[in-house]
PDB file of C-alpha atoms in Angstrom:
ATOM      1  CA  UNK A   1      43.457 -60.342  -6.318  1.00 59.00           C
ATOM      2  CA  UNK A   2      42.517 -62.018  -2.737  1.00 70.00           C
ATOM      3  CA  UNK A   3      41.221 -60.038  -0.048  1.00 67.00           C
ATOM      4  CA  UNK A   4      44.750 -60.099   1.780  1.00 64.00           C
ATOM      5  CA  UNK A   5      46.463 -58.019  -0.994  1.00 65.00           C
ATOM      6  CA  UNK A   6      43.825 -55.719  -1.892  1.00 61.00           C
ATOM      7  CA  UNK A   7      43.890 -54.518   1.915  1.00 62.00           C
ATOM      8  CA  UNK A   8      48.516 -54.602   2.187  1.00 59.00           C
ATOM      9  CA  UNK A   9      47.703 -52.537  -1.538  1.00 61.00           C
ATOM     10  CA  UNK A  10      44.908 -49.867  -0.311  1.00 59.00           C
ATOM     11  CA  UNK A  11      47.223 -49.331   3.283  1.00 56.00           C
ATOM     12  CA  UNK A  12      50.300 -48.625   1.346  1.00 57.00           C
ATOM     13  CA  UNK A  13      48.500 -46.724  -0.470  1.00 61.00           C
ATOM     14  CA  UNK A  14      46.984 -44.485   1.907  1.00 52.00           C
ATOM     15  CA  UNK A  15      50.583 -44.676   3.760  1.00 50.00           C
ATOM     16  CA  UNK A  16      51.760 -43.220   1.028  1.00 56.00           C
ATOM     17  CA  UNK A  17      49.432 -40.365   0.860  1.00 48.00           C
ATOM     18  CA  UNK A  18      49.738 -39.798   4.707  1.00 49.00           C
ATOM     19  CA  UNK A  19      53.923 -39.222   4.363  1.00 49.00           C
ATOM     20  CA  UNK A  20      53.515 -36.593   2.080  1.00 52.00           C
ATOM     21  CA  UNK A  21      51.057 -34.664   4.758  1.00 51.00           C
ATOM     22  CA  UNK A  22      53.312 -35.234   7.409  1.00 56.00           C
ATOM     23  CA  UNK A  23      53.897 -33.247  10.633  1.00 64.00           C
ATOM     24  CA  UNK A  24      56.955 -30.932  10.284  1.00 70.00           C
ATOM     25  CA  UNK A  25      59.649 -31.813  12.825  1.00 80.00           C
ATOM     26  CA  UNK A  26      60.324 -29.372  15.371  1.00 81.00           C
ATOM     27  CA  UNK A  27      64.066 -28.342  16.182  1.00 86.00           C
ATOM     28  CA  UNK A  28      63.743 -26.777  19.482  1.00 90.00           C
ATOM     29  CA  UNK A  29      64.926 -23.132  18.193  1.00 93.00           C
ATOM     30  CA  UNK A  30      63.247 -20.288  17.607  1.00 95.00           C
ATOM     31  CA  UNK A  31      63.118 -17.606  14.796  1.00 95.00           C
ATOM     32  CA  UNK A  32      62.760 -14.518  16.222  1.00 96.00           C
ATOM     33  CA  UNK A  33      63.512 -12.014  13.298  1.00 96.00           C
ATOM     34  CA  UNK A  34      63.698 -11.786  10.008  1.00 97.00           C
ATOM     35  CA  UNK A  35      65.847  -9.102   7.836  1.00 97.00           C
ATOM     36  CA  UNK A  36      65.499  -8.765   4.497  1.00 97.00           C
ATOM     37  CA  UNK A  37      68.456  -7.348   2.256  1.00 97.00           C
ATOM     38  CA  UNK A  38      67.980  -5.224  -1.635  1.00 95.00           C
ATOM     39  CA  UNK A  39      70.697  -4.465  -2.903  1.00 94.00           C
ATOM     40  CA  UNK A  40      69.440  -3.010  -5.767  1.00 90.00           C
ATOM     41  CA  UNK A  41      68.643   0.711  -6.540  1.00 92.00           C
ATOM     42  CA  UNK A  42      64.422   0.065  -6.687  1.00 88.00           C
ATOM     43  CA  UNK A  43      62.889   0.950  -3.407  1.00 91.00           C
ATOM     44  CA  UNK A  44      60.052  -1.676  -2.520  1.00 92.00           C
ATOM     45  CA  UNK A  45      56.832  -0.873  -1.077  1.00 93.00           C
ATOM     46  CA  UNK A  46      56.128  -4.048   0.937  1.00 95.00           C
ATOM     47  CA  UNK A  47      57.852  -7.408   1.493  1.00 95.00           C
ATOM     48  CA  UNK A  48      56.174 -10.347   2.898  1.00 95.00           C
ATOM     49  CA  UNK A  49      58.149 -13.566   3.960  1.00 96.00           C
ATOM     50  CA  UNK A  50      55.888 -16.811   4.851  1.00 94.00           C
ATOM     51  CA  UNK A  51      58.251 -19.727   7.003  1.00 94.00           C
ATOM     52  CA  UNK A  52      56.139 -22.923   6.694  1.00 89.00           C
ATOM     53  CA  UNK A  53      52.418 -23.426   6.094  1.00 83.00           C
ATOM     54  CA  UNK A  54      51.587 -22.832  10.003  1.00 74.00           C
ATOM     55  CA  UNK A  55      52.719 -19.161  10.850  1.00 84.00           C
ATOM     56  CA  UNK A  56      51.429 -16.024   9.140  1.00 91.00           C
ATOM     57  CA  UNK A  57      53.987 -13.918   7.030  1.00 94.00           C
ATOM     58  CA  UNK A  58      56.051 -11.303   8.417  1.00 96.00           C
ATOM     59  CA  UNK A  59      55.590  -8.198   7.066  1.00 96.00           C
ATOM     60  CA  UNK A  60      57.537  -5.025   5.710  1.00 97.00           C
ATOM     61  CA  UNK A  61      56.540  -2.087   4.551  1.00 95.00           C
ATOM     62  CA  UNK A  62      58.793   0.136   2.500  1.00 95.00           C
ATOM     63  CA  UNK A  63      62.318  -1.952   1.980  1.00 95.00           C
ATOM     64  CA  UNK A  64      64.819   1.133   0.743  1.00 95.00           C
ATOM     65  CA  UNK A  65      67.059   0.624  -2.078  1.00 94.00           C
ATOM     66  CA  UNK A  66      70.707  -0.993  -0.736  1.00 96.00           C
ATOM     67  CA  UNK A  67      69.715  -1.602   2.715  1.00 96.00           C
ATOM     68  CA  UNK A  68      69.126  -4.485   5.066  1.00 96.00           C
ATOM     69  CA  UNK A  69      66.325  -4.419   7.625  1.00 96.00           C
ATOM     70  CA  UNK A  70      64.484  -6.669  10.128  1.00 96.00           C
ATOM     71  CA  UNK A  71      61.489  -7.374  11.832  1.00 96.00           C
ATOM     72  CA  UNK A  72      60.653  -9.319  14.928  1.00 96.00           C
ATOM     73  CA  UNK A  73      58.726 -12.503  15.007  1.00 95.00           C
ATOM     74  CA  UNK A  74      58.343 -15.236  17.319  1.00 94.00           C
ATOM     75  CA  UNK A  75      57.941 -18.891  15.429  1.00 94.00           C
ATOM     76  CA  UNK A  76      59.466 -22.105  16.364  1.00 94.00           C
ATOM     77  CA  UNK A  77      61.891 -23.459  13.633  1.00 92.00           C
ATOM     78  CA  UNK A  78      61.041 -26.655  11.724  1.00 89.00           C
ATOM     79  CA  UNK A  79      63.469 -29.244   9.894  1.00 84.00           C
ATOM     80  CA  UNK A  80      63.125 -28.408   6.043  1.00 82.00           C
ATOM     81  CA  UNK A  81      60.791 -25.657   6.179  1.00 90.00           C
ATOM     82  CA  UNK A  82      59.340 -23.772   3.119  1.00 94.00           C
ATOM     83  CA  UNK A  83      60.362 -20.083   2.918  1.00 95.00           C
ATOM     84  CA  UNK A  84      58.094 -18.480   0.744  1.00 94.00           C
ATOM     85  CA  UNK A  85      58.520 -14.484  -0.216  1.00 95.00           C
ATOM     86  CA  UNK A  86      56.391 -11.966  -1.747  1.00 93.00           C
ATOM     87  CA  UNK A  87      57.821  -8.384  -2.955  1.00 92.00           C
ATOM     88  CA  UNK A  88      55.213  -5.332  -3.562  1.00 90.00           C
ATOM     89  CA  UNK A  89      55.667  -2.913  -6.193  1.00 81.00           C
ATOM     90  CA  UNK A  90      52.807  -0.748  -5.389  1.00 80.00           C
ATOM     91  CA  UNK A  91      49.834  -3.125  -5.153  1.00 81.00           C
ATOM     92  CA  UNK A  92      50.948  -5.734  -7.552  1.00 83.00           C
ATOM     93  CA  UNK A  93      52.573  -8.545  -5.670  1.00 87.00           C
ATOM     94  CA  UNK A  94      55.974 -10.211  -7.700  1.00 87.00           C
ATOM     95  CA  UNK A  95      56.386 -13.662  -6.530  1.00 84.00           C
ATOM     96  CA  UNK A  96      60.009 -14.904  -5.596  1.00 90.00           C
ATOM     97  CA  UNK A  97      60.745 -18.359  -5.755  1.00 94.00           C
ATOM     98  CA  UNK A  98      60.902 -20.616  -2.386  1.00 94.00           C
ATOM     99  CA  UNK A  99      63.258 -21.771  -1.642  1.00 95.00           C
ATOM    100  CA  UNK A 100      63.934 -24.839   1.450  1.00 94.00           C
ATOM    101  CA  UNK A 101      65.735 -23.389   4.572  1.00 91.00           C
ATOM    102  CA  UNK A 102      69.159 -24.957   5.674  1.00 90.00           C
ATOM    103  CA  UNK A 103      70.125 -25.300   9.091  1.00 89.00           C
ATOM    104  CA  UNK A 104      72.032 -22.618  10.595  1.00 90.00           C
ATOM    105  CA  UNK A 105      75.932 -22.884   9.658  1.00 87.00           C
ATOM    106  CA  UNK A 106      76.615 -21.066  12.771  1.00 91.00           C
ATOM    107  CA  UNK A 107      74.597 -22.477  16.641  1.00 92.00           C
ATOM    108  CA  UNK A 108      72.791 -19.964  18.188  1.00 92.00           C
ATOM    109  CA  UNK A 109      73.806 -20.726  22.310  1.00 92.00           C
ATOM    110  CA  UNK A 110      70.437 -19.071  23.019  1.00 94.00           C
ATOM    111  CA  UNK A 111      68.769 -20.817  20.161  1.00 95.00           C
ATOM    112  CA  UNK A 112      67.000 -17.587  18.807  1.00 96.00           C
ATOM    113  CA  UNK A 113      68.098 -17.166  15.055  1.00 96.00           C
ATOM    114  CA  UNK A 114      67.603 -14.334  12.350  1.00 97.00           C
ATOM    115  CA  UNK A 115      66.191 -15.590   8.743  1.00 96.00           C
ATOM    116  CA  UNK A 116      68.215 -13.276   6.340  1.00 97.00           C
ATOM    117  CA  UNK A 117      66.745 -13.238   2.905  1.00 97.00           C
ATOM    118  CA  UNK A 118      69.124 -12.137   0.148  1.00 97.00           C
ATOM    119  CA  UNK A 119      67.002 -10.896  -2.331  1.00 95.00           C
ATOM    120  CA  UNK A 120      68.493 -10.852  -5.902  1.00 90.00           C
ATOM    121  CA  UNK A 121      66.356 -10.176  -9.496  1.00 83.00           C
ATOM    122  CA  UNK A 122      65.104 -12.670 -11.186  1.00 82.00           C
ATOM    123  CA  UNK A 123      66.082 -15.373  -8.922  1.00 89.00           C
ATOM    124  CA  UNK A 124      66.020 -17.574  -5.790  1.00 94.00           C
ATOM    125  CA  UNK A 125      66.619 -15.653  -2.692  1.00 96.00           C
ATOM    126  CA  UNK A 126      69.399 -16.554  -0.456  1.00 96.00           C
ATOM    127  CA  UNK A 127      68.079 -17.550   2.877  1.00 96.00           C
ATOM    128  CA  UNK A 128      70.462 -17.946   5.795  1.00 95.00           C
ATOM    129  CA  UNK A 129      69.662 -18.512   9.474  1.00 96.00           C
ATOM    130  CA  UNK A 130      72.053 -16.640  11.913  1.00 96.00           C
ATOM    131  CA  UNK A 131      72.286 -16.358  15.693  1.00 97.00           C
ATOM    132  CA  UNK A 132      70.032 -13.177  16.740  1.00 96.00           C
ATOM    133  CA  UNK A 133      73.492 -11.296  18.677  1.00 95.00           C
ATOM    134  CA  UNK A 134      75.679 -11.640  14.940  1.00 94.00           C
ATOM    135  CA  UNK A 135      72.327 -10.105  13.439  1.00 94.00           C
ATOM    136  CA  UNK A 136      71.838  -7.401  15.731  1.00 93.00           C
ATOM    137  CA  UNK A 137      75.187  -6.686  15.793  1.00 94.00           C
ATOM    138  CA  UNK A 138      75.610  -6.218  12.211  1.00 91.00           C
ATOM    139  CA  UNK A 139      72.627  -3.976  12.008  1.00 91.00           C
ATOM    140  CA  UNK A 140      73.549  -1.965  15.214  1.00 87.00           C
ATOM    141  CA  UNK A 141      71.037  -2.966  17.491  1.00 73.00           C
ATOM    142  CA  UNK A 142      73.011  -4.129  20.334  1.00 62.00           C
TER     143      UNK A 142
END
């Protein structure tokens, strides 16, 4: 192999490696809550949701048995992000599996959305991103 190919092999190479590691892509929205939703009759003790690699999880303790509920955060949304959730059942943590996050189906005008996670037994959540007024609305907060 001459000189010339060895260095166009070793760059793709190392382009290669370098896409896979790449910066996530900002949308210009921002998550600012995230609601979590059991419908069935088993009362958690914690829930943990982790959007990303860059933000730390947002927290729940105690999810009731056939309820929805949400907690505030404050995290700029990225294209294709990783939404990653734990569930507590006492100290031992169940691991749910991740699942990408879709854009919103419905724009936020203010550009703040809810993550709702649709939790369901023994398989992938359903994540949905909402406009923040449709989610506060639905839970009463408005």
């Amino acid at each position: 192999m001459t000189a010339k190919i060895k260095t166009l092999l070793l760059g793709s190479i190392a382009l290669i490696c370098f896409g896979c590691q790449s910066t996530p892509i900002p949308t210009g929205d921002r998550l600012v809550s995230v609601s979590w939703v059991n419908p069935t009759p088993v009362t958690l003790h914690a829930v943990e949701t982790r959007i990303g690699k860059s933000h730390p999880p947002v927290k729940l303790e105690t999810l009731p048995a056939y309820v929805e509920v949400a907690r505030e955060t404050n995290q700029p949304l990225y294209k294709s992000s990783m939404v990653k959730t734990k569930l507590f059942a006492g100290k031992t943590p169940i691991d749910v599996p991740s699942v990408y996050l879709e854009p919103p189906v419905r724009k936020s005008p203010e550009k703040e959305y809810n993550l709702r996670i649709q939790l369901r037994q023994g398989l992938p959540p359903i994540v949905s991103l909402e406009p923040i007024r449709l989610t506060r609305a639905r839970l009463g907060q408005e």
